[in-house]
Coordinates of C-alpha atoms and ligand atoms in Angstrom, one line a residue:
M1 CA 16.3 -4.1 -21.3
S2 CA 16.0 -4.4 -17.6
E3 CA 13.2 -1.9 -16.9
P4 CA 9.6 -2.7 -17.5
A5 CA 8.1 -1.2 -20.6
A6 CA 6.3 2.1 -20.2
P7 CA 2.8 1.6 -18.9
A8 CA 0.4 1.2 -21.8
A9 CA -3.1 2.7 -21.2
T10 CA -4.6 0.2 -23.5
G11 CA -8.1 -1.3 -23.4
D12 CA -8.8 -4.0 -20.9
F13 CA -12.0 -6.0 -20.4
I14 CA -13.7 -3.4 -18.3
R15 CA -12.8 -0.5 -20.6
D16 CA -13.9 -2.6 -23.6
L17 CA -17.2 -3.3 -21.8
I18 CA -17.8 0.3 -21.1
A19 CA -17.0 1.3 -24.7
R20 CA -19.6 -1.2 -25.9
D21 CA -22.1 0.2 -23.4
N22 CA -21.5 3.6 -24.7
E23 CA -21.9 2.5 -28.3
A24 CA -25.1 0.8 -27.4
G25 CA -26.3 3.8 -25.5
T26 CA -26.6 2.0 -22.2
F27 CA -26.8 4.5 -19.4
A28 CA -27.1 7.1 -22.1
G29 CA -23.3 7.2 -22.4
R30 CA -22.9 8.1 -18.7
V31 CA -20.0 6.5 -16.8
Q32 CA -20.0 6.6 -13.0
T33 CA -17.9 4.4 -10.7
R34 CA -17.2 4.6 -7.0
F35 CA -14.4 3.5 -4.6
P36 CA -16.1 2.1 -1.5
P37 CA -13.7 1.3 1.3
E38 CA -14.9 0.3 4.7
P39 CA -13.4 2.8 7.2
N40 CA -12.0 0.1 9.4
G41 CA -8.4 0.3 8.6
Y42 CA -5.9 2.1 6.4
L43 CA -5.6 1.8 2.6
H44 CA -3.1 -0.7 1.3
I45 CA -1.4 -1.4 -2.0
G46 CA -4.4 -3.6 -3.0
H47 CA -6.7 -0.6 -2.6
A48 CA -4.3 1.4 -4.7
K49 CA -5.1 -0.9 -7.6
A50 CA -8.9 -0.6 -7.0
I51 CA -8.4 3.2 -6.8
C52 CA -6.5 3.3 -10.1
V53 CA -9.2 1.2 -11.7
D54 CA -12.2 3.1 -10.3
F55 CA -10.9 6.6 -10.7
G56 CA -8.8 5.8 -13.8
I57 CA -11.8 4.4 -15.7
A58 CA -14.1 7.2 -14.7
D59 CA -11.4 9.6 -15.9
D60 CA -10.8 7.9 -19.2
F61 CA -14.6 8.1 -20.0
A62 CA -15.0 11.7 -18.7
G63 CA -17.2 10.2 -15.9
V64 CA -17.4 10.5 -12.2
C65 CA -15.9 8.4 -9.4
N66 CA -17.3 9.0 -5.9
L67 CA -15.5 8.1 -2.7
R68 CA -18.0 6.3 -0.6
L69 CA -17.1 5.2 2.9
D70 CA -18.9 2.0 3.5
D71 CA -19.7 2.7 7.1
T72 CA -22.4 0.1 7.8
N73 CA -20.6 -1.6 10.7
P74 CA -20.3 0.6 13.8
D75 CA -18.3 -2.1 15.7
T76 CA -15.1 -1.6 13.7
E77 CA -15.3 1.8 12.1
E78 CA -13.9 5.0 13.2
Q79 CA -13.8 8.6 12.0
E80 CA -10.0 8.4 12.2
F81 CA -9.9 5.8 9.4
G82 CA -12.3 7.8 7.2
D83 CA -10.0 10.9 7.5
A84 CA -7.0 8.8 6.8
I85 CA -8.5 7.3 3.7
L86 CA -9.2 10.7 2.3
A87 CA -5.6 11.8 3.1
D88 CA -4.0 8.7 1.6
L89 CA -6.2 9.0 -1.5
A90 CA -5.0 12.6 -2.0
W91 CA -1.4 11.5 -1.6
L92 CA -1.9 8.8 -4.2
G93 CA -3.0 11.6 -6.6
F94 CA -6.8 11.3 -6.6
T95 CA -9.3 13.9 -5.5
P96 CA -12.9 12.6 -5.2
P97 CA -15.7 15.0 -5.9
E98 CA -17.3 16.7 -2.9
P99 CA -19.0 15.7 -0.8
V100 CA -17.5 12.4 0.2
R101 CA -20.4 9.9 0.3
H102 CA -21.2 7.6 3.2
A103 CA -23.3 4.5 3.1
S104 CA -24.8 5.9 6.3
D105 CA -26.2 8.8 4.3
Y106 CA -28.6 6.3 2.8
F107 CA -29.9 4.6 6.0
D108 CA -33.3 6.3 5.7
Q109 CA -33.8 5.4 2.0
L110 CA -32.5 1.8 2.7
Y111 CA -35.0 1.5 5.5
L112 CA -37.9 2.7 3.3
W113 CA -36.9 0.2 0.6
A114 CA -36.8 -2.6 3.2
E115 CA -40.4 -1.7 4.0
H116 CA -41.2 -1.9 0.3
L117 CA -39.8 -5.4 0.1
V118 CA -41.7 -6.4 3.2
E119 CA -45.0 -5.0 1.8
N120 CA -44.4 -7.0 -1.4
G121 CA -43.9 -10.2 0.5
L122 CA -40.2 -10.2 -0.4
A123 CA -38.7 -9.9 3.1
Y124 CA -39.6 -11.2 6.5
V125 CA -38.6 -10.9 10.2
D126 CA -36.8 -14.0 11.4
E127 CA -36.5 -14.8 15.1
Q128 CA -34.1 -17.7 14.9
D129 CA -30.6 -17.1 16.3
A130 CA -27.6 -16.7 14.1
E131 CA -26.4 -20.3 14.4
T132 CA -29.8 -21.7 13.5
I133 CA -30.1 -19.3 10.5
S134 CA -26.6 -20.3 9.3
A135 CA -27.3 -24.1 9.7
G136 CA -30.7 -23.7 8.0
R137 CA -29.0 -22.3 5.0
G138 CA -27.5 -25.7 4.3
G139 CA -24.6 -25.9 2.0
Y140 CA -23.6 -26.6 -1.6
G141 CA -25.6 -29.6 -2.8
Q142 CA -27.5 -29.6 0.4
E143 CA -31.0 -28.3 0.8
G144 CA -31.8 -25.3 2.9
V145 CA -34.4 -25.5 5.7
A146 CA -37.0 -22.7 5.7
S147 CA -37.4 -20.7 8.8
P148 CA -40.7 -21.3 10.7
Y149 CA -41.1 -17.5 10.5
R150 CA -40.8 -17.4 6.7
D151 CA -44.4 -17.2 5.9
R152 CA -45.6 -14.5 8.1
S153 CA -48.0 -12.0 6.5
P154 CA -46.6 -8.7 5.1
E155 CA -48.7 -6.9 7.7
E156 CA -47.1 -8.8 10.6
N157 CA -43.6 -8.4 9.1
L158 CA -44.1 -4.6 8.7
D159 CA -45.3 -4.2 12.2
L160 CA -42.3 -6.2 13.5
L161 CA -39.8 -4.4 11.3
R162 CA -41.1 -1.0 12.6
R163 CA -40.9 -2.1 16.2
M164 CA -37.3 -3.4 15.5
R165 CA -36.5 0.0 14.2
D166 CA -38.1 1.7 17.2
G167 CA -35.9 -0.3 19.6
E168 CA -38.6 -2.6 21.1
F169 CA -36.5 -5.7 20.8
E170 CA -33.2 -6.8 22.2
D171 CA -30.0 -6.9 20.2
N172 CA -29.7 -9.9 17.9
S173 CA -33.1 -11.1 18.8
K174 CA -34.5 -10.7 15.3
V175 CA -33.3 -10.1 11.8
L176 CA -34.8 -9.0 8.6
R177 CA -34.2 -11.4 5.7
A178 CA -34.9 -11.2 2.1
K179 CA -37.3 -13.9 0.9
I180 CA -35.6 -15.3 -2.1
D181 CA -34.9 -19.1 -2.4
M182 CA -33.8 -21.4 0.3
N183 CA -32.7 -24.0 -2.3
A184 CA -30.8 -21.6 -4.6
E185 CA -27.5 -23.1 -5.8
N186 CA -25.9 -19.8 -4.9
M187 CA -25.8 -19.6 -1.1
Q188 CA -26.0 -15.8 -1.2
L189 CA -29.6 -16.1 -2.4
R190 CA -30.8 -18.4 0.5
D191 CA -32.7 -15.6 2.2
P192 CA -29.8 -13.3 3.1
V193 CA -29.9 -11.2 6.2
M194 CA -30.6 -7.5 5.5
Y195 CA -30.8 -6.0 9.0
R196 CA -29.5 -6.8 12.4
I197 CA -30.5 -5.2 15.7
R198 CA -27.4 -3.7 17.4
R199 CA -27.5 -0.8 19.8
R200 CA -24.2 0.8 18.8
H201 CA -23.2 4.4 18.6
H202 CA -22.3 5.2 15.0
H203 CA -19.7 7.8 14.4
R204 CA -22.0 9.7 12.0
T205 CA -25.6 8.7 12.8
G206 CA -25.0 8.6 16.6
D207 CA -27.7 6.7 18.4
R208 CA -30.4 7.2 15.8
W209 CA -30.4 3.6 14.6
C210 CA -30.4 0.3 16.3
L211 CA -30.8 -1.5 13.0
Y212 CA -27.7 -1.8 10.8
P213 CA -27.8 -3.0 7.2
T214 CA -25.5 -5.8 5.9
Y215 CA -22.9 -5.1 3.2
D216 CA -25.1 -6.7 0.5
W217 CA -28.2 -4.8 1.5
A218 CA -26.4 -1.5 1.5
H219 CA -24.1 -1.8 -1.4
G220 CA -26.0 -2.0 -4.6
Q221 CA -28.7 0.3 -3.2
S222 CA -26.1 3.0 -2.4
D223 CA -24.8 2.6 -6.0
A224 CA -28.3 3.2 -7.3
I225 CA -28.9 6.2 -5.1
E226 CA -25.7 7.8 -6.3
G227 CA -26.3 7.0 -9.9
V228 CA -23.4 4.6 -10.3
T229 CA -23.4 2.9 -13.7
H230 CA -20.5 0.5 -13.4
S231 CA -19.9 -0.9 -9.9
L232 CA -16.4 -2.3 -10.1
C233 CA -15.2 -4.6 -7.4
T234 CA -12.9 -7.6 -6.8
L235 CA -13.6 -11.2 -7.8
E236 CA -14.7 -12.4 -4.4
F237 CA -17.9 -10.5 -4.9
D238 CA -18.7 -12.5 -8.0
S239 CA -21.1 -14.8 -6.1
H240 CA -22.8 -11.7 -4.6
R241 CA -23.7 -10.4 -8.0
P242 CA -27.0 -12.3 -8.4
L243 CA -28.1 -10.9 -5.0
Y244 CA -26.9 -7.4 -6.0
D245 CA -29.2 -7.7 -9.1
W246 CA -32.1 -9.2 -7.2
Y247 CA -32.4 -6.3 -4.7
L248 CA -32.2 -3.8 -7.5
E249 CA -34.8 -5.6 -9.6
H250 CA -37.3 -5.5 -6.8
L251 CA -37.0 -1.9 -5.8
P252 CA -38.5 1.3 -7.3
L253 CA -35.2 2.8 -8.3
P254 CA -34.9 6.5 -9.1
G255 CA -32.8 5.8 -12.3
D256 CA -30.9 3.2 -14.1
R257 CA -30.0 -0.1 -12.5
P258 CA -26.2 -0.1 -11.9
R259 CA -24.2 -3.2 -12.9
Q260 CA -21.5 -4.9 -11.0
T261 CA -18.3 -6.1 -12.7
E262 CA -15.5 -7.9 -11.0
F263 CA -11.7 -7.8 -11.5
A264 CA -8.8 -9.6 -9.9
R265 CA -7.4 -8.6 -6.5
L266 CA -3.9 -7.4 -6.4
E267 CA -1.6 -9.8 -4.5
L268 CA 2.1 -9.3 -4.1
T269 CA 4.8 -11.8 -3.2
H270 CA 6.0 -11.6 0.4
T271 CA 3.1 -9.4 1.2
I272 CA -0.4 -9.7 2.8
T273 CA -3.2 -7.3 1.8
S274 CA -6.0 -8.3 4.2
K275 CA -6.9 -5.4 6.6
R276 CA -7.8 -7.9 9.3
R277 CA -4.3 -9.4 9.2
L278 CA -2.6 -6.1 8.8
A279 CA -4.5 -4.9 11.9
R280 CA -3.1 -8.0 13.7
L281 CA 0.5 -7.1 12.8
V282 CA -0.1 -3.7 14.5
A283 CA -2.0 -5.1 17.5
D284 CA 0.6 -7.8 18.1
G285 CA 3.4 -5.3 17.9
V286 CA 5.1 -7.1 15.0
V287 CA 5.4 -3.7 13.4
D288 CA 5.4 -0.2 14.9
G289 CA 2.1 0.9 13.6
W290 CA 0.1 1.3 10.4
D291 CA 2.8 3.5 8.9
D292 CA 5.7 1.2 9.7
P293 CA 7.9 1.3 6.6
R294 CA 7.5 -2.5 6.3
M295 CA 3.7 -2.3 6.0
P296 CA 2.1 -2.5 2.5
T297 CA -0.3 0.3 3.6
L298 CA -0.1 3.5 1.6
R299 CA 1.2 5.2 4.8
G300 CA 3.9 2.6 5.2
L301 CA 5.0 2.7 1.6
R302 CA 5.0 6.5 1.7
R303 CA 7.1 6.6 4.8
R304 CA 9.4 4.0 3.2
G305 CA 9.8 6.5 0.3
Y306 CA 7.7 5.0 -2.4
P307 CA 6.6 7.8 -4.8
A308 CA 2.9 7.9 -5.5
K309 CA 3.7 8.0 -9.2
A310 CA 5.6 4.7 -9.0
I311 CA 2.6 3.0 -7.4
R312 CA 0.3 4.4 -10.1
D313 CA 2.6 3.4 -12.9
F314 CA 2.8 -0.1 -11.4
C315 CA -1.0 -0.4 -11.3
A316 CA -1.2 0.8 -14.9
Y317 CA 1.4 -1.7 -15.9
I318 CA -0.3 -4.8 -14.3
G319 CA -3.6 -3.6 -15.7
V320 CA -7.0 -5.2 -14.9
T321 CA -7.8 -8.8 -15.5
R322 CA -10.2 -11.4 -14.4
T323 CA -7.6 -14.0 -13.1
N324 CA -6.2 -13.7 -9.7
S325 CA -2.4 -13.8 -9.6
R326 CA 0.4 -12.8 -7.4
H327 CA 2.8 -10.1 -8.8
S328 CA 6.4 -10.0 -7.8
I329 CA 7.2 -7.3 -5.2
E330 CA 10.4 -6.8 -7.2
L331 CA 8.3 -5.6 -10.1
L332 CA 6.8 -2.9 -7.9
E333 CA 10.2 -2.0 -6.6
S334 CA 11.6 -1.6 -10.1
F335 CA 8.9 1.1 -10.7
V336 CA 10.0 2.8 -7.5
R337 CA 13.7 2.6 -8.5
R338 CA 12.9 4.0 -12.0
E339 CA 11.0 7.0 -10.6
L340 CA 13.6 7.7 -7.9
N341 CA 16.4 7.4 -10.3
L342 CA 14.9 10.4 -12.1
T343 CA 14.1 12.5 -9.1
A344 CA 16.3 11.6 -6.1
Q345 CA 19.3 13.8 -5.3
R346 CA 22.6 11.9 -4.9
R347 CA 24.4 12.2 -1.6
M348 CA 27.2 10.4 0.2
A349 CA 26.6 8.5 3.4
V350 CA 28.6 5.8 5.1
L351 CA 26.6 3.2 6.9
R352 CA 29.3 1.2 8.5
P353 CA 32.1 3.7 9.1
L354 CA 35.8 2.9 9.0
K355 CA 38.3 5.7 9.5
L356 CA 40.6 6.6 6.6
V357 CA 43.5 8.9 7.4
L358 CA 45.5 10.6 4.6
T359 CA 49.0 10.8 6.0
N360 CA 50.3 13.4 3.5
W361 CA 47.3 15.7 3.7
P362 CA 48.4 19.3 4.3
T363 CA 47.8 21.4 7.4
D364 CA 47.3 25.2 7.4
A365 CA 49.5 27.9 9.1
V366 CA 48.3 27.0 12.6
G367 CA 48.6 23.2 12.1
R368 CA 44.9 22.4 11.3
P369 CA 44.1 20.0 8.4
V370 CA 43.2 21.9 5.3
V371 CA 39.5 21.6 4.3
E372 CA 38.8 21.6 0.6
E373 CA 35.4 21.9 -1.0
V374 CA 34.7 19.3 -3.7
E375 CA 32.1 19.9 -6.4
V376 CA 29.8 16.9 -6.9
V377 CA 26.8 16.5 -9.3
N378 CA 23.4 16.3 -7.6
N379 CA 21.7 14.1 -10.1
P380 CA 23.3 12.9 -13.4
E381 CA 19.8 12.2 -14.7
N382 CA 18.9 15.8 -14.4
P383 CA 21.6 18.4 -15.1
A384 CA 19.2 21.2 -13.9
D385 CA 19.7 19.9 -10.4
G386 CA 23.3 21.3 -10.6
T387 CA 26.1 20.5 -8.2
R388 CA 26.9 21.0 -4.5
S389 CA 30.2 21.3 -2.6
V390 CA 31.1 18.7 -0.1
P391 CA 33.9 19.3 2.4
F392 CA 37.0 17.0 2.1
S393 CA 39.9 16.7 4.5
G394 CA 42.6 14.4 5.8
E395 CA 40.3 12.3 8.0
L396 CA 37.5 10.5 6.3
W397 CA 34.9 7.8 6.9
I398 CA 34.7 5.1 4.3
E399 CA 32.5 2.0 4.2
R400 CA 33.9 -0.9 6.2
D401 CA 33.0 -3.2 3.3
D402 CA 35.1 -1.1 1.0
F403 CA 38.3 -2.2 2.7
A404 CA 39.9 -5.6 2.9
A405 CA 43.2 -6.2 4.7
D406 CA 43.5 -9.5 2.8
P407 CA 41.5 -9.0 -0.4
P408 CA 39.8 -12.0 -2.0
P409 CA 40.1 -12.4 -5.8
K410 CA 38.2 -9.8 -7.8
F411 CA 38.0 -7.4 -4.8
F412 CA 38.9 -4.1 -6.4
R413 CA 38.2 -1.7 -3.6
L414 CA 40.8 -0.5 -1.0
S415 CA 43.4 -2.9 0.3
P416 CA 47.1 -2.5 1.2
G417 CA 49.1 -1.1 -1.7
R418 CA 45.9 -0.6 -3.8
E419 CA 44.9 2.8 -5.3
V420 CA 41.3 3.8 -5.7
R421 CA 39.3 7.0 -6.5
L422 CA 37.5 8.8 -3.8
R423 CA 34.5 10.1 -5.7
G424 CA 35.0 13.7 -6.9
A425 CA 38.1 14.2 -4.8
Y426 CA 41.4 12.3 -5.2
F427 CA 43.2 9.1 -5.9
V428 CA 44.4 7.5 -2.7
T429 CA 46.7 4.5 -2.1
C430 CA 46.5 2.4 1.1
T431 CA 49.8 2.4 2.9
D432 CA 49.1 1.0 6.3
V433 CA 46.4 -0.3 8.7
V434 CA 45.9 0.1 12.4
T435 CA 44.4 -2.8 14.3
D436 CA 43.1 -3.2 17.8
D437 CA 44.1 -5.9 20.4
A438 CA 41.7 -8.3 18.7
G439 CA 43.4 -7.8 15.4
D440 CA 40.4 -5.9 13.9
V441 CA 41.2 -3.1 11.6
V442 CA 40.2 0.2 13.3
E443 CA 41.9 2.7 10.9
V444 CA 43.3 2.6 7.4
R445 CA 46.1 4.9 6.3
A446 CA 46.7 6.1 2.9
T447 CA 48.4 8.8 0.8
Y448 CA 46.6 11.0 -1.7
D449 CA 47.9 12.1 -5.1
P450 CA 47.6 16.0 -5.2
A451 CA 47.7 15.8 -9.0
S452 CA 44.4 13.8 -9.1
Q453 CA 42.2 16.7 -7.9
G454 CA 38.6 16.2 -8.8
G455 CA 39.2 12.5 -8.9
N456 CA 40.7 12.8 -12.3
S457 CA 43.6 10.7 -13.3
P458 CA 46.8 12.9 -13.7
D459 CA 48.5 10.7 -16.2
G460 CA 45.9 8.3 -17.6
R461 CA 46.6 5.6 -15.0
K462 CA 43.5 3.8 -14.1
V463 CA 41.9 2.7 -10.9
K464 CA 39.3 0.0 -10.7
S465 CA 37.1 1.4 -8.0
T466 CA 35.4 4.7 -7.1
M467 CA 34.3 4.9 -3.5
H468 CA 32.1 7.2 -1.5
W469 CA 33.3 9.0 1.6
V470 CA 32.4 11.5 4.3
S471 CA 34.8 14.0 5.9
A472 CA 35.0 12.9 9.6
A473 CA 35.2 16.4 10.9
H474 CA 32.0 17.4 9.0
A475 CA 30.0 14.2 9.3
V476 CA 26.5 14.3 10.5
D477 CA 25.5 11.4 12.7
A478 CA 22.3 9.6 11.7
S479 CA 20.3 6.4 12.1
V480 CA 19.4 4.3 9.2
A481 CA 16.9 1.5 9.0
L482 CA 17.5 -1.3 6.5
Y483 CA 14.6 -3.5 5.6
D484 CA 14.1 -7.0 4.5
R485 CA 10.9 -8.7 3.5
L486 CA 8.3 -8.8 6.3
F487 CA 7.3 -12.3 5.2
T488 CA 9.9 -14.9 4.1
A489 CA 7.5 -16.9 2.0
E490 CA 6.4 -15.7 -1.4
A491 CA 2.8 -16.6 -0.5
P492 CA 2.6 -16.0 3.2
G493 CA 0.6 -18.6 4.9
E494 CA 0.4 -20.9 1.9
A495 CA 2.1 -23.8 3.8
T496 CA 0.4 -23.6 7.2
G497 CA -2.7 -21.5 6.6
D498 CA -1.4 -18.8 8.9
S499 CA 0.6 -16.1 7.3
F500 CA 2.2 -15.2 10.6
D501 CA 4.1 -18.5 10.5
D502 CA 6.1 -17.0 7.7
L503 CA 7.0 -13.8 9.4
N504 CA 10.7 -12.8 8.9
P505 CA 12.2 -12.4 12.4
N506 CA 14.9 -10.1 10.9
S507 CA 12.9 -7.7 8.8
V508 CA 14.6 -4.6 10.1
E509 CA 18.2 -3.7 11.0
L510 CA 18.8 -0.4 12.7
I511 CA 22.2 1.3 12.2
A512 CA 22.7 3.9 14.8
D513 CA 26.0 5.4 13.8
A514 CA 25.8 6.2 10.1
K515 CA 27.9 9.2 8.9
L516 CA 26.3 11.6 6.5
E517 CA 27.7 14.4 4.3
P518 CA 26.6 17.7 5.8
A519 CA 24.0 18.5 3.1
L520 CA 22.0 15.6 4.2
A521 CA 21.1 17.4 7.4
D522 CA 18.9 19.7 5.3
T523 CA 16.9 16.9 3.7
P524 CA 13.2 17.9 4.0
P525 CA 11.2 15.4 6.1
G526 CA 9.8 12.7 3.9
E527 CA 12.2 13.4 1.0
V528 CA 14.0 10.5 -0.7
V529 CA 17.7 10.7 -1.6
Q530 CA 20.1 8.3 -3.2
F531 CA 23.0 7.4 -1.0
E532 CA 25.6 6.8 -3.6
R533 CA 26.3 3.1 -4.2
L534 CA 23.9 2.1 -1.4
G535 CA 20.4 2.7 -2.5
Y536 CA 17.5 5.1 -2.0
F537 CA 16.7 6.3 1.5
A538 CA 13.7 8.3 2.8
H539 CA 14.1 10.9 5.5
D540 CA 11.6 10.0 8.2
P541 CA 8.7 12.5 8.3
R542 CA 8.8 12.9 12.1
T543 CA 12.3 11.9 13.3
P544 CA 15.1 14.1 12.0
L545 CA 18.2 12.2 10.8
L546 CA 16.4 8.8 10.7
F547 CA 16.5 7.4 7.2
H548 CA 14.6 4.4 5.8
R549 CA 16.0 2.4 3.0
T550 CA 13.4 2.5 0.3
V551 CA 15.0 0.1 -2.2
G552 CA 18.5 -0.9 -3.1
L553 CA 20.1 0.0 -6.4
K554 CA 20.2 -3.4 -7.9
D555 CA 17.4 -4.2 -10.3
E556 CA 16.3 -7.5 -8.9
W557 CA 13.3 -7.7 -11.2
A558 CA 15.7 -7.9 -14.2
N559 CA 17.5 -10.8 -12.5
I560 CA 14.3 -12.6 -11.9
Q561 CA 13.3 -12.2 -15.6
K562 CA 16.7 -13.4 -16.7
R563 CA 16.3 -16.5 -14.5
Q564 CA 12.9 -17.1 -16.0
G565 CA 14.5 -16.8 -19.5
R566 CA 12.6 -13.6 -20.5
Ligands
ATP601 P1 -9.8 -6.4 3.3 O1 -10.2 -7.8 2.9 O2 -8.4 -6.2 3.3 O3 -10.5 -5.9 4.5 P2 -11.8 -5.2 1.8 O4 -12.1 -5.7 0.4 O5 -12.7 -5.6 2.9 O6 -10.3 -5.6 2.1 P3 -12.6 -2.6 1.6 O7 -12.2 -1.4 2.4 O8 -14.0 -3.1 1.7 O9 -11.6 -3.7 1.9 O10 -12.2 -2.4 0.0 C1 -12.6 -1.3 -0.7 C2 -12.4 -1.6 -2.2 O11 -11.1 -2.0 -2.4 C3 -13.3 -2.8 -2.6 O12 -13.9 -2.5 -3.8 C4 -12.3 -3.9 -2.7 O13 -12.7 -4.8 -3.7 C5 -11.0 -3.2 -3.1 N1 -9.9 -4.0 -2.7 C6 -9.6 -4.4 -1.4 N2 -8.4 -5.1 -1.4 C7 -8.0 -5.2 -2.7 C8 -6.9 -5.8 -3.4 N3 -6.0 -6.6 -2.7 N4 -6.8 -5.7 -4.7 C9 -7.7 -4.9 -5.4 N5 -8.7 -4.3 -4.8 C10 -8.9 -4.5 -3.5
MG602 MG1 -14.7 -5.3 3.0

């Protein structure tokens, strides 16, 4: 069977863990998660996995999942990104409870808790510069060097911290550090920075703060304030967990202490999922923006024609594990194809047109070619979608590839003397070709068999090929973008360390003179249709009559599995 098995909503290590928590009465049976993106870019396919895990698990346990914008860094964050995150989340099929949370909602509480740590001798103001602090941390197997400011009294630290908050000191001249252990094996515990001084305008708190918390100082505390029970994040935060726990252990929390659990990031072949590098693709003009159909952003995938349901099904299928691995992009595509096969309307379009003239086609009383309406099924997978009529006449466009003047073995489409079926219309036999001065075929001539109306054999004789076509007089001109992988390597950057070395210079081919059957002019913006025999194509949401190839028809995932002997 070529298609992946239906997604199984079985237990995984996180659901098992929560089920055990519930049995033991931990958190009094309450389940609360959160999805905490930093609003410094658009959501990508990796986030989709995290979203499906965070929201999906809350849903399975009748719990709550907040959206929390982790807006602690005013340098890179913008309102626009926050709005886009909400819109993309909704498109993917998830509606977070109101109100949307922001880490910046908790700046006051965080600050008070920082004072609490200072008062208890657990945090101090350091005046070393960033390089010295970093060098003093040492490294793995290498001792740290304590800051000369480490043993200031709580009173002095409290005074300095308040003056930091009140804007008395220059940017970056002081930091607040947690006082944990300069020789801890885990580098995260070597007196991590909690606050930096930076006079920046924040898109929500304005100029109120010149102190901004680090990710680690904000994250677990925000979880605790919201009442998160299970804080799910990706494996790279594994080493941060002791710090996450340390802060929470030393603060007077309003409720239960949340617990962090890590799962594997989603990586896909031929794809990068780092926001920083995706931003570079945009900045360098490699792609046309965050919603370029080659981008693995939700906006890009959506514009490309990926149904949200296919992405959700894919995420359910790959499940949640604790080992990092790279999934085949072809697997994701097979979910896209499976969904579109069920939902997409079939249409006829010719991407590389070649004129086919039927020399025996009748004309009407005033000498014009007769136009016949041919009934064609809209979607064989869904009879309720009915049929449509497509105009047929004596001058047609066929696919250049569907004709060979000198056919190679096993070429069963049109060639001199050969009979084929024009889908839903007639049998036609090639009688002649017209070539230009260079000897290239510019027109194919044929006769049609009037007895084969509807494309049915009149006498049981068989043809080996059924081809799509578009009536030349009725054709709608369109542009079609065909896409290849954005990165040629399966693991971009693996060989040289820079994923941009593996960029595919030919990741898009734009066809400017495609010919479409008339019904395609009415395709709603954003809708995906199947161009018969060619693949699935998404109508651009903004540019009428621009279509993006979503995926081809061939199930490449099945081929990969066959090669791997599965
Ligand atoms: P990037 O490294 O691309 O900037 P990030 O982890 O910094 O990603 P955030 O906006 O902070 O991006 O991520 C929000 C949430 O999404 C986090 O919980 C993070 O673990 C999760 N996430 C990000 N990338 C992936 C991925 N590739 N697979 C699974 N989850 C991811
Ligand atoms: Mg991040």
